[in-house]
Amino acid sequence: MARNEPEITPALVAEHGLKPDEYARILALIGRTPSFTELGIFSAMWNEHCSYKSSRLHLRTLPTKAPWVIQGPGENAGVIDIGDGLACVFKMESHNHPSFIEPYQGAGTGVGGILRDVFTMGARPVACLNLLRFGAPEHARTRHLVSGVVAGIGGYGNSFGVPTVGGSVNFHTRYDGNILVNAMAVGIAKTDEIFYATATGVGRPIVYLGSKTGRDGIHGATMASAAFEADAEEKRPTVQVGDPFSEKLLLEACLEIMAKGCVIAIQDMGAAGLTSSAVEMGAKGNLGVELDLDMVPCRESGMTAYEMMLSESQERMLMVLRPEKEAEAEAVFQKWGLDFAVIGKTTDTLRFVVKRHGEVKVDLPIKELGDEAPLYDRPHVPTAPAPVIAPESVKAPATNAQALLRLIGSPDMCSKRWVWEQYDHLILGNTVQRPGGDAAVIRIGDGPKGLAMCTDVTQRYCEADPVQGGRQAVAEAWRNITATGATPLALTDNLNFGNPERPEIMGQFVGCVTGIGEAARALDFPIVSGNVSLYNETQGRGILPTPAIGGVGLVDDVSKTVGVAFRAEGEAILLVGETAGWLGQSMYLWQVCGREEGAPPPVDLVAERRNGDAVRALILAGEATACHDLSDGGLAVALAEMAMAGRMGAVVQDGPAGLPAHAWLFGEDQGRYLLTCPADAAQATLAKLAAQGVPATRIGVTGGDSLNLGGEAAILVSDLASAHEGWLPHYMSAAPAA
């Protein structure tokens, strides 16, 4: 045992998040007691965050291929072909635990990490999105966490110079002790200039690039693989510290040496830092790796091999370079003021060898570090079916006008302008559809083509029925992209769940993955990248199952896209899709009636595909002037959002006889859209939809300064806007609870 290294004891093994049987597996694999640094490396590589040991058995069932998919899961990010020699590169990842402990740095470095995943592939980032879940507004820490996370996302993204164009923000008491911060990045690359993490060639230099290594983030991946207990605040040292200005320099330097043909393989130093990046590059190329830590640039003195291998300091890359291009690459990094150090080489030994001060600290089989990670088929039980709630059984506790005002002013459904106005969503000058609609749209370069993108999940559906909830998360992302006129092409996911060692939680995971897979197949919407975040619970209380979906679609001409705003007076309002008044798990039932119960609305994937394809065709043909999908809050909320966005009212007819008015207005039946079109074209549009078997009804007309929901007193659009815009700024400006 090396000097000053602790003895490997069962207690030390447990501190590293390794169970006794996993440690026994390590002993059998290497035939001896590991060194302290080796124990840390196994802890990093075999934890849940890096090895997916509880989830990868089920992830294998997801559809990942399509003719337009260039790279599916397994690389830094997914890649799809978008024509004209260009590719879209994107991924979503979580930074949940760090953001709860240190919200500004946790959220900021989450953005930095996902941006590196994208430009590591050779893509220039063009957009960021996020999905945020916070605890109950009345919880003592919620306001502090919202403030810090939003500031961290804006601080990093704005400084780096990429627009944050979309996202989702919800509140629920189940996130009180474990918020969710999921960050998504999208980039553009040339299809013939995609870079991968597979090292090739023996004796080639392994080069450390970017910022110096410090002690921040040590055990960050391990922390992300464990539930919070009462000592969560003490984990602050495991939160990384970000520098967006260094990352911008790193981006430019990396893209420059890529363009010069210097790079053989490249890997971001993300979770588990130098350890995972070196092991993954070598193992993917069936090569060994030898590192000399004396050559690693450090910003703190006296760092040990253990600390250096497990540090998660930000803005760092590892590359295998072409030897003849080494000097050229170094000159580029010196120009950008970044560290460039040859710290090792590839070998033919299939061993991972690490030296410090001339002493071998690590000598492990490189393939087995990943391939032999535990794989668990954890016991799981399906979620018991919730009862279907008949519309007529729900008695209205308020008028429909009162209910609408309450809904659009509630924490989940109020305007998130306070959030997205802190993000620069216009930088780069290509944002076509801004935050606040169904999906963001950005122009690709100087041409007419564009990308639509969104993040979605309805977590209360996922808890009530994981399979239907998983289906609905994919279907809603598909609808949101469709509602702009874009064709959905692929998705990334971030599967956030509680403790997988509890069979009921693992059952939620398996159910949601099943539903996601079913919807992705039915909608030709493959999963090309993603992340799993488990153990999201505090002192035994888990989060709501939250399988976030990030969708990306393509449109040939951004001038043909539409938004949600009413565009002109006197236009017909068409409702596409069938309405049964489904109130189970609805926002109306929760926010107006105070009940979180019932089965969620079923998702008919055949109808989703049929209705969405028909709506998209109308938009691209110029026959729809505005479009909005129906989701939380149903028809009434969608109408209010279109009215507020267009600053224009509407008159809407009563619903069908026999269906309670509140079920007609607030039911959350799936597969539905609202369209507007010129009044004289409405009959032809309805006939066209009918010919395709798409149910559609003319329900009203735009105009005036009020929204009239049939039979009730009209609500001024200005009153709707006041209710919608007021809650979040008022909440964030209020004095913190004593």
XYZ file of C-alpha atoms in Angstrom:
738
model
C 0.000 0.000 0.000
C 1.327 3.454 -0.931
C 2.340 5.930 1.747
C -0.419 8.018 3.366
C -3.195 6.055 1.703
C -5.982 4.747 3.929
C -6.454 1.052 4.518
C -9.177 -0.502 2.374
C -11.837 -1.509 4.899
C -15.498 -2.492 4.540
C -16.424 0.943 5.893
C -14.270 2.694 3.276
C -15.762 0.526 0.526
C -19.259 1.450 1.709
C -18.314 5.156 1.757
C -17.516 4.782 -1.944
C -21.039 3.576 -2.690
C -19.980 -0.007 -3.404
C -21.966 -2.889 -1.948
C -20.163 -5.947 -0.481
C -21.008 -8.142 -3.485
C -19.740 -5.440 -5.856
C -16.475 -5.230 -3.933
C -16.171 -9.022 -4.083
C -16.591 -8.715 -7.842
C -13.692 -6.237 -7.918
C -11.455 -8.595 -5.926
C -12.247 -11.463 -8.297
C -11.622 -9.255 -11.331
C -8.170 -7.959 -10.348
C -7.046 -10.762 -8.018
C -5.885 -8.460 -5.212
C -6.930 -5.645 -2.922
C -7.301 -2.434 -4.932
C -5.250 0.638 -4.129
C -7.076 3.646 -2.722
C -7.061 5.329 -6.132
C -8.270 2.136 -7.806
C -11.120 1.915 -5.315
C -12.085 5.478 -6.219
C -11.985 4.616 -9.913
C -14.244 1.586 -9.467
C -16.579 3.734 -7.378
C -16.761 6.252 -10.222
C -17.123 3.774 -13.067
C -19.527 1.405 -11.330
C -21.911 3.897 -9.778
C -25.419 4.334 -11.133
C -24.665 7.651 -12.842
C -21.895 6.219 -15.043
C -22.691 2.495 -15.403
C -26.514 2.555 -15.704
C -26.441 -0.705 -13.774
C -30.125 -0.588 -12.808
C -31.421 0.775 -16.091
C -29.458 -0.429 -19.103
C -31.279 -3.761 -19.239
C -34.494 -1.854 -19.934
C -32.970 0.925 -22.042
C -31.982 -1.718 -24.598
C -35.663 -2.107 -25.485
C -35.991 1.465 -26.784
C -36.051 2.225 -30.533
C -32.867 4.054 -31.530
C -32.641 3.672 -35.302
C -34.121 5.409 -38.342
C -32.790 6.268 -41.800
C -31.971 9.789 -40.564
C -30.143 8.642 -37.401
C -26.365 8.932 -37.788
C -25.448 8.177 -34.163
C -27.690 6.773 -31.478
C -27.056 6.302 -27.740
C -23.537 5.454 -26.611
C -21.649 8.582 -27.628
C -21.410 12.035 -26.085
C -24.595 13.053 -27.959
C -27.003 11.759 -30.583
C -26.721 12.803 -34.230
C -29.386 13.012 -36.946
C -29.161 13.935 -40.630
C -31.041 17.146 -41.472
C -30.073 17.341 -45.148
C -27.768 19.593 -47.153
C -24.728 17.893 -45.657
C -25.656 18.992 -42.131
C -26.396 17.105 -38.938
C -28.159 18.030 -35.726
C -26.353 16.937 -32.565
C -28.249 16.968 -29.254
C -28.597 15.502 -25.792
C -30.172 16.126 -22.387
C -28.558 15.456 -18.998
C -29.346 16.006 -15.334
C -27.595 18.044 -12.667
C -30.181 17.463 -9.972
C -28.238 16.755 -6.790
C -25.595 19.490 -7.310
C -28.313 22.049 -8.066
C -30.127 21.297 -4.819
C -26.933 21.761 -2.800
C -25.528 24.790 -4.661
C -28.183 25.989 -7.136
C -26.183 28.607 -9.051
C -23.097 26.491 -9.699
C -25.057 23.256 -9.994
C -27.338 24.592 -12.720
C -24.563 26.518 -14.474
C -22.233 23.540 -14.706
C -25.158 21.424 -15.885
C -25.440 23.778 -18.859
C -21.670 23.721 -19.376
C -21.530 19.939 -19.320
C -24.260 19.446 -21.890
C -22.730 22.073 -24.191
C -19.429 20.155 -24.077
C -21.219 16.930 -24.975
C -22.433 18.627 -28.141
C -19.276 20.384 -29.296
C -17.196 17.311 -28.429
C -18.952 15.739 -31.418
C -17.717 18.553 -33.679
C -20.947 20.573 -33.564
C -21.342 24.273 -32.882
C -24.060 24.713 -30.211
C -27.027 26.726 -31.475
C -29.607 26.376 -28.694
C -30.181 25.297 -25.101
C -33.359 24.182 -23.335
C -34.125 22.931 -19.854
C -36.696 21.160 -17.728
C -36.940 22.289 -14.098
C -38.930 20.834 -11.221
C -39.084 22.546 -7.833
C -40.761 21.826 -4.511
C -43.978 23.353 -3.253
C -43.926 27.169 -3.417
C -44.542 27.371 0.321
C -41.506 25.206 1.142
C -38.785 27.199 2.911
C -36.085 26.561 0.271
C -38.079 26.730 -2.968
C -37.727 30.446 -3.651
C -33.969 30.301 -3.013
C -33.593 27.303 -5.327
C -35.645 28.850 -8.144
C -33.618 32.049 -7.938
C -30.256 30.279 -7.921
C -31.036 27.752 -10.661
C -32.473 30.315 -13.068
C -29.552 32.665 -12.431
C -27.088 29.810 -12.948
C -28.614 28.744 -16.256
C -28.734 32.318 -17.505
C -25.299 33.175 -16.178
C -23.636 30.287 -17.990
C -25.644 30.209 -21.212
C -25.673 33.980 -21.708
C -21.943 34.267 -21.075
C -21.131 31.338 -23.347
C -23.209 32.921 -26.095
C -25.897 30.375 -26.939
C -29.644 31.143 -26.796
C -31.808 29.377 -24.231
C -34.984 29.021 -26.261
C -37.314 26.687 -24.393
C -38.084 24.771 -21.256
C -40.559 23.668 -18.645
C -41.024 24.703 -14.993
C -43.298 22.920 -12.505
C -43.748 22.832 -8.739
C -44.796 19.983 -6.439
C -44.165 19.080 -2.827
C -42.562 15.790 -3.896
C -39.582 17.786 -5.194
C -39.132 19.626 -1.865
C -35.920 17.805 -1.008
C -34.759 16.886 -4.501
C -35.259 19.348 -7.328
C -34.693 18.429 -10.974
C -32.445 20.444 -13.270
C -32.292 18.825 -16.718
C -30.296 20.679 -19.375
C -30.488 20.096 -23.140
C -28.203 21.409 -25.867
C -28.557 21.344 -29.657
C -25.770 21.881 -32.184
C -25.103 21.801 -35.923
C -22.231 19.945 -37.596
C -21.282 18.732 -41.055
C -22.293 15.118 -41.584
C -18.794 14.189 -42.736
C -17.099 15.900 -39.787
C -18.583 14.129 -36.767
C -16.071 13.270 -34.032
C -16.289 10.246 -31.765
C -14.698 8.976 -28.556
C -13.094 5.840 -30.025
C -9.303 5.931 -29.778
C -7.267 4.291 -32.573
C -3.587 3.589 -33.014
C -0.919 2.516 -30.529
C 1.548 4.997 -29.079
C -0.495 8.061 -29.945
C -0.458 11.053 -27.612
C -3.288 11.554 -25.131
C -3.701 15.262 -24.605
C -5.337 17.183 -21.773
C -7.042 20.375 -22.959
C -8.828 23.300 -21.333
C -8.883 24.478 -17.741
C -6.713 23.295 -14.861
C -7.725 20.503 -12.493
C -8.806 21.348 -8.955
C -10.491 19.612 -6.058
C -14.041 20.659 -6.994
C -16.500 17.962 -7.950
C -14.656 15.015 -6.391
C -17.215 12.216 -5.969
C -19.801 14.225 -7.916
C -20.903 11.173 -9.919
C -21.046 9.050 -6.777
C -23.180 11.678 -5.032
C -25.517 11.680 -8.030
C -25.972 7.925 -7.537
C -27.245 8.092 -3.961
C -30.327 9.401 -2.218
C -30.098 12.477 -0.018
C -30.196 12.020 3.715
C -30.208 14.702 6.412
C -26.596 15.650 5.592
C -27.277 16.951 2.076
C -25.811 20.373 2.850
C -22.470 18.780 3.752
C -22.068 17.589 0.154
C -21.336 21.120 -1.093
C -17.634 20.303 -1.892
C -18.806 17.756 -4.472
C -20.398 20.510 -6.592
C -18.321 21.659 -9.552
C -17.531 25.304 -10.273
C -18.012 26.538 -13.821
C -16.403 29.217 -15.982
C -18.448 29.902 -19.141
C -15.815 32.200 -20.609
C -13.209 29.403 -20.499
C -15.741 27.076 -22.076
C -16.305 29.504 -24.948
C -12.549 29.530 -25.587
C -12.499 25.734 -25.354
C -15.273 25.500 -27.936
C -13.454 27.680 -30.434
C -10.120 25.923 -29.905
C -11.647 22.448 -30.241
C -13.551 23.309 -33.411
C -10.396 24.860 -34.876
C -8.174 21.817 -34.334
C -10.974 19.562 -35.548
C -11.119 21.583 -38.762
C -7.337 21.215 -39.098
C -7.590 17.412 -38.934
C -5.679 17.056 -35.665
C -8.184 14.925 -33.739
C -8.506 11.124 -33.729
C -10.788 10.824 -30.685
C -12.239 13.257 -28.190
C -14.078 12.901 -24.905
C -15.499 15.499 -22.545
C -14.339 15.223 -18.938
C -17.783 15.118 -17.373
C -18.947 12.773 -14.637
C -15.933 11.025 -13.050
C -13.643 13.418 -14.937
C -10.296 12.120 -16.135
C -11.178 8.548 -15.146
C -14.246 8.045 -17.315
C -12.927 10.023 -20.290
C -9.667 8.059 -20.479
C -11.270 4.668 -19.875
C -14.060 5.216 -22.393
C -11.731 6.352 -25.187
C -9.382 3.417 -24.686
C -12.038 0.757 -24.157
C -14.071 1.796 -27.210
C -10.955 1.463 -29.362
C -9.807 -1.830 -27.788
C -6.661 -0.095 -26.601
C -4.867 0.410 -23.336
C -4.184 3.828 -21.820
C -1.192 5.004 -19.819
C -1.352 8.342 -17.961
C 1.338 10.314 -16.124
C -0.463 12.599 -13.681
C 2.668 14.676 -13.141
C 1.880 16.233 -16.535
C -1.729 17.221 -15.663
C -2.138 21.006 -15.215
C -3.386 21.617 -11.657
C -4.620 24.797 -10.030
C -4.121 23.460 -6.492
C -0.909 22.174 -4.958
C -0.332 18.740 -3.521
C -3.165 16.979 -5.329
C -3.059 13.198 -4.999
C -3.668 10.677 -7.757
C -7.013 9.892 -6.136
C -8.083 13.545 -6.229
C -6.889 14.101 -9.777
C -8.599 11.018 -11.190
C -11.933 11.825 -9.537
C -11.992 15.612 -9.878
C -14.893 16.953 -11.922
C -13.390 20.378 -12.571
C -15.143 21.909 -15.543
C -14.162 23.010 -19.065
C -11.765 20.109 -19.686
C -11.335 17.707 -22.620
C -9.252 14.643 -23.352
C -8.138 13.912 -26.921
C -6.097 11.432 -28.878
C -4.243 13.455 -31.478
C -2.459 12.635 -34.713
C 1.227 12.724 -33.687
C 2.244 14.744 -36.711
C -0.367 17.389 -35.802
C 0.581 17.747 -32.139
C 2.542 20.973 -32.517
C -0.152 22.526 -34.693
C -2.839 21.674 -32.131
C -0.752 23.024 -29.267
C -0.278 26.322 -31.093
C -4.057 26.681 -31.432
C -4.640 26.141 -27.710
C -1.855 28.529 -26.782
C -3.488 31.132 -29.031
C -6.748 30.750 -27.097
C -4.921 30.887 -23.740
C -5.840 27.342 -22.710
C -3.796 24.534 -21.200
C -2.471 21.872 -23.585
C -0.531 18.990 -22.071
C 0.450 15.550 -23.332
C -0.350 13.416 -20.292
C -0.164 9.902 -21.711
C -0.354 7.562 -24.647
C -2.378 4.732 -26.101
C -0.980 1.210 -25.683
C -1.716 -2.312 -26.899
C -1.951 -3.747 -23.368
C -5.682 -3.291 -22.699
C -4.594 -1.985 -19.282
C -5.433 1.326 -17.633
C -2.204 2.438 -15.993
C -1.858 5.662 -14.012
C 1.388 6.972 -12.531
C 2.058 9.763 -10.046
C 5.558 10.843 -8.985
C 6.939 7.799 -10.789
C 4.801 5.355 -8.795
C 2.091 3.186 -10.390
C -1.134 4.126 -8.657
C -3.540 2.295 -10.944
C -3.126 -0.853 -13.053
C -6.503 -2.214 -14.095
C -8.015 -4.074 -17.058
C -9.533 -1.262 -19.129
C -12.363 -3.121 -20.880
C -13.632 -4.734 -17.709
C -13.901 -1.372 -15.961
C -16.928 -0.741 -18.141
C -17.961 -4.129 -19.458
C -17.894 -5.858 -16.077
C -19.848 -3.172 -14.248
C -22.742 -4.769 -12.381
C -25.966 -5.220 -14.313
C -29.093 -5.581 -12.220
C -32.491 -6.891 -13.160
C -34.040 -5.289 -10.135
C -37.367 -6.564 -8.818
C -40.207 -4.380 -10.008
C -43.930 -4.309 -9.507
C -46.356 -2.512 -11.818
C -48.270 0.473 -10.527
C -51.813 -0.470 -9.546
C -54.399 0.977 -11.954
C -56.101 4.123 -10.719
C -59.877 4.382 -11.044
C -61.335 6.148 -14.063
C -63.163 9.301 -12.981
C -66.394 9.899 -14.886
C -66.789 13.553 -15.973
C -70.254 13.804 -14.495
C -68.971 12.679 -11.078
C -66.806 15.795 -10.707
C -68.859 18.650 -9.327
C -67.712 22.142 -10.275
C -66.691 24.103 -7.134
C -66.394 27.370 -9.086
C -67.705 28.968 -12.254
C -65.757 28.105 -15.361
C -64.493 31.682 -15.606
C -63.232 31.521 -12.018
C -61.653 28.129 -12.677
C -59.844 29.407 -15.766
C -58.408 32.400 -13.933
C -57.290 30.152 -11.081
C -55.637 27.688 -13.455
C -53.687 30.146 -15.590
C -52.497 31.903 -12.440
C -51.405 28.699 -10.665
C -47.689 27.941 -10.099
C -47.524 25.257 -12.798
C -49.563 27.081 -15.435
C -48.684 30.717 -14.907
C -46.440 32.565 -17.335
C -42.765 31.674 -16.961
C -41.690 34.987 -18.482
C -39.833 35.823 -15.237
C -37.668 32.765 -15.972
C -37.010 33.010 -19.691
C -36.453 36.739 -19.758
C -33.325 36.067 -17.676
C -32.036 33.946 -20.543
C -30.735 35.457 -23.754
C -33.031 33.694 -26.208
C -32.155 35.894 -29.212
C -28.345 35.754 -29.314
C -26.974 34.415 -32.632
C -29.986 36.024 -34.310
C -31.690 32.837 -35.497
C -34.569 32.460 -33.025
C -37.843 32.373 -34.993
C -40.330 31.111 -32.380
C -39.437 32.363 -28.900
C -40.132 30.803 -25.473
C -43.765 30.737 -24.405
C -45.229 28.712 -27.282
C -45.483 24.998 -27.986
C -41.920 24.618 -29.271
C -39.038 26.933 -30.064
C -37.937 27.296 -33.678
C -34.493 28.423 -34.783
C -33.211 29.086 -38.295
C -30.295 26.940 -39.472
C -27.610 29.366 -40.619
C -28.628 31.748 -43.391
C -31.025 29.406 -45.195
C -34.765 28.871 -44.921
C -34.576 25.598 -42.955
C -35.169 25.452 -39.250
C -35.198 23.243 -36.183
C -38.092 23.000 -33.739
C -37.383 21.799 -30.206
C -39.102 21.343 -26.866
C -38.960 19.581 -23.497
C -41.980 17.796 -22.054
C -43.302 15.437 -19.394
C -46.483 15.312 -17.286
C -45.215 13.686 -14.118
C -48.585 13.289 -12.418
C -49.684 11.087 -15.346
C -46.501 9.018 -14.949
C -47.175 8.334 -11.294
C -50.807 7.367 -11.852
C -50.042 5.131 -14.866
C -46.370 4.903 -15.872
C -47.053 3.299 -19.257
C -49.606 5.905 -20.309
C -47.449 8.645 -18.763
C -44.440 7.525 -20.790
C -46.535 7.436 -23.944
C -47.954 10.877 -23.262
C -44.549 12.485 -22.637
C -43.367 11.401 -26.096
C -46.705 12.200 -27.745
C -46.802 15.693 -26.272
C -43.271 16.468 -27.485
C -44.314 15.175 -30.911
C -47.458 17.373 -30.825
C -45.577 20.471 -29.697
C -43.143 20.184 -32.588
C -45.950 19.367 -35.019
C -47.940 22.413 -33.876
C -45.232 24.691 -35.292
C -45.330 22.956 -38.683
C -42.087 21.005 -38.177
C -41.668 17.251 -38.650
C -40.539 15.520 -35.435
C -37.370 13.509 -36.118
C -35.818 12.260 -32.886
C -35.740 12.644 -29.146
C -33.422 12.606 -26.186
C -34.597 11.660 -22.712
C -33.690 12.262 -19.093
C -35.274 9.607 -16.919
C -35.581 10.998 -13.366
C -36.809 8.532 -10.732
C -36.442 7.640 -7.069
C -34.652 4.678 -5.492
C -34.554 1.738 -7.950
C -33.970 -0.687 -5.089
C -37.618 -0.215 -4.155
C -39.735 -2.483 -6.408
C -42.548 0.061 -6.755
C -40.094 2.735 -7.978
C -38.413 0.313 -10.358
C -41.909 -0.555 -11.572
C -42.482 3.105 -12.396
C -39.222 3.174 -14.353
C -39.995 0.022 -16.309
C -43.535 1.209 -17.056
C -42.427 4.613 -18.285
C -39.688 3.110 -20.476
C -42.280 0.760 -21.944
C -44.616 3.637 -22.761
C -41.807 5.782 -24.178
C -40.746 2.935 -26.442
C -44.288 2.292 -27.674
C -44.854 5.941 -28.545
C -41.426 6.409 -30.130
C -42.060 3.436 -32.438
C -45.582 4.484 -33.371
C -44.527 8.064 -34.139
C -41.173 7.295 -35.857
C -39.519 9.356 -33.149
C -36.379 7.381 -32.154
C -34.316 7.987 -29.011
C -30.780 8.977 -30.018
C -29.313 10.028 -26.664
C -30.240 10.383 -23.044
C -29.488 10.149 -19.375
C -30.825 8.277 -16.353
C -30.987 9.929 -12.938
C -32.002 7.596 -10.124
C -32.015 7.879 -6.327
C -33.847 11.204 -6.516
C -35.262 11.050 -3.032
C -34.620 12.541 0.356
C -34.921 10.594 3.597
C -37.056 7.972 1.884
C -39.395 10.339 0.032
C -39.047 10.035 -3.725
C -39.809 12.499 -6.474
C -42.692 12.020 -8.857
C -41.505 9.806 -11.745
C -40.305 12.366 -14.283
C -39.081 10.917 -17.611
C -38.274 14.181 -19.382
C -38.436 14.135 -23.178
C -36.483 16.532 -25.382
C -37.748 16.540 -28.952
C -36.214 17.903 -32.147
C -37.921 18.400 -35.515
C -37.132 19.886 -38.909
C -38.965 22.357 -41.136
C -37.852 23.205 -44.676
C -38.950 26.837 -44.495
C -39.229 28.679 -41.194
C -41.484 31.290 -42.798
C -44.185 28.611 -42.943
C -44.142 27.909 -39.201
C -46.939 29.207 -37.010
C -47.203 30.198 -33.366
C -49.979 29.988 -30.803
C -51.210 33.605 -31.067
C -54.553 34.490 -32.638
C -53.543 36.414 -35.769
C -56.644 38.233 -37.009
C -60.234 39.027 -36.058
C -63.058 37.012 -37.527
C -61.091 33.795 -38.068
C -62.620 30.400 -37.409
C -61.384 28.340 -34.458
C -61.250 24.598 -35.146
C -60.848 21.874 -32.530
C -59.030 18.808 -33.912
C -59.386 15.502 -32.082
C -61.999 13.853 -29.905
C -63.169 15.291 -26.581
C -64.617 13.053 -23.889
C -63.977 15.446 -20.997
C -61.261 13.407 -19.264
C -60.731 14.887 -15.789
C -58.664 12.186 -14.060
C -55.230 13.612 -13.072
C -56.193 16.899 -14.739
C -55.010 20.316 -13.646
C -58.665 21.202 -13.062
C -59.094 18.318 -10.634
C -55.862 19.242 -8.812
C -55.870 23.038 -8.777
C -59.611 23.757 -8.711
C -61.034 20.719 -6.915
C -58.019 19.978 -4.707
C -57.836 16.328 -5.789
C -54.761 14.524 -7.134
C -56.329 11.270 -8.217
C -57.736 9.121 -10.957
C -56.425 7.485 -14.094
C -54.702 9.803 -16.572
C -56.089 10.222 -20.084
C -55.277 7.311 -22.399
C -52.996 7.952 -25.365
C -54.217 6.578 -28.699
C -51.005 6.485 -30.722
C -52.767 5.781 -34.006
C -54.948 8.863 -33.519
C -51.905 10.915 -32.439
C -50.121 10.066 -35.682
C -53.163 10.622 -37.879
C -54.217 13.909 -36.290
C -50.710 15.324 -36.105
C -49.799 14.497 -39.692
C -53.003 16.163 -40.890
C -52.437 19.297 -38.798
C -48.840 19.631 -39.989
C -49.936 19.379 -43.608
C -52.446 22.195 -43.105
C -49.795 24.423 -41.544
C -47.263 23.810 -44.308
C -49.938 24.443 -46.947
C -50.579 27.849 -45.376
C -54.136 26.931 -44.405
C -53.694 27.398 -40.639
C -52.838 30.819 -39.260
C -52.167 29.653 -35.688
C -51.952 26.311 -33.906
C -51.730 25.131 -30.317
C -51.732 21.641 -28.874
C -54.085 20.882 -25.974
C -52.490 19.586 -22.792
C -52.621 20.835 -19.186
C -55.914 22.621 -18.552
C -57.523 21.406 -21.756
C -59.509 23.533 -24.204
C -60.136 26.572 -22.002
C -56.485 27.062 -21.081
C -55.374 26.603 -24.708
C -57.905 29.234 -25.827
C -56.755 31.613 -23.105
C -53.103 31.162 -24.087
C -53.876 31.847 -27.756
C -55.917 34.904 -26.791
C -53.219 36.294 -24.495
C -50.467 35.681 -27.052
C -52.477 37.478 -29.753
C -53.991 40.090 -27.424
C -57.327 39.243 -28.949
C -60.467 37.584 -27.650
C -62.829 34.964 -29.034
C -66.350 33.653 -28.718
C -66.617 29.906 -28.195
C -69.753 27.788 -28.418
C -71.045 25.412 -25.762
C -69.825 21.838 -25.713
C -71.822 18.774 -26.704
C -75.048 17.998 -24.866
C -74.633 15.563 -22.023
C -71.045 16.558 -21.246
C -70.639 18.849 -18.213
C -69.371 22.257 -19.287
C -66.321 22.059 -17.014
C -65.366 18.677 -18.487
C -65.693 20.071 -22.033
C -63.561 23.079 -21.182
C -60.943 21.560 -18.860
C -60.766 17.865 -19.769
C -57.299 16.732 -20.877
C -58.105 14.294 -23.676
C -54.999 13.647 -25.769
C -54.199 14.025 -29.463
C -55.935 17.406 -29.812
C -55.061 20.750 -31.411
C -56.653 24.159 -31.827
C -56.316 25.751 -35.279
C -57.373 29.086 -36.650
C -58.036 29.730 -40.315
C -59.878 32.327 -42.411
C -63.618 31.987 -41.845
C -64.370 31.445 -45.530
C -61.908 28.533 -45.638
C -63.207 26.725 -42.548
C -65.618 24.377 -44.317
C -63.013 23.300 -46.842
C -60.487 22.704 -44.077
C -62.979 20.630 -42.083
C -63.804 18.612 -45.191
C -60.118 17.959 -45.808
C -59.679 16.708 -42.240
C -62.799 14.553 -42.444
C -61.498 12.922 -45.612
C -58.455 11.772 -43.629
C -60.581 10.406 -40.791
C -59.571 13.229 -38.470
C -62.348 14.412 -36.125
C -62.631 18.216 -36.135
C -65.249 20.799 -35.158
C -65.668 24.519 -35.658
C -66.086 25.830 -32.128
C -65.773 29.604 -32.336
C -64.500 32.805 -33.874
C -61.674 35.169 -32.956
C -62.178 38.834 -32.153
C -62.922 41.412 -29.491
C -61.210 42.041 -26.218
C -62.828 39.221 -24.231
C -62.839 35.434 -24.150
C -66.415 34.147 -24.018
C -66.573 30.474 -23.034
C -70.117 29.868 -24.198
C -73.018 30.646 -21.860
C -70.879 32.471 -19.272
C -69.852 36.040 -18.727
C -66.896 36.975 -20.886
C -63.404 37.425 -19.374
C -61.344 40.375 -20.566
C -58.105 39.246 -22.203
C -56.340 41.863 -20.092
C -57.700 40.174 -16.950
C -56.491 36.809 -18.214
C -53.040 38.275 -18.844
C -52.946 39.889 -15.413
C -53.733 36.580 -13.713
C -51.313 34.679 -15.936
C -48.351 37.030 -15.632
C -48.657 37.916 -11.971
C -47.960 34.857 -9.850
C -44.274 34.145 -10.477
C -42.887 37.711 -10.255
C -44.946 38.284 -7.105
C -43.750 35.012 -5.595
C -40.107 35.688 -6.370
C -40.235 39.239 -5.023
C -41.939 38.284 -1.757
C -39.959 38.268 1.463
C -38.603 34.794 2.314
C -40.423 32.837 4.984
C -39.139 33.389 8.504
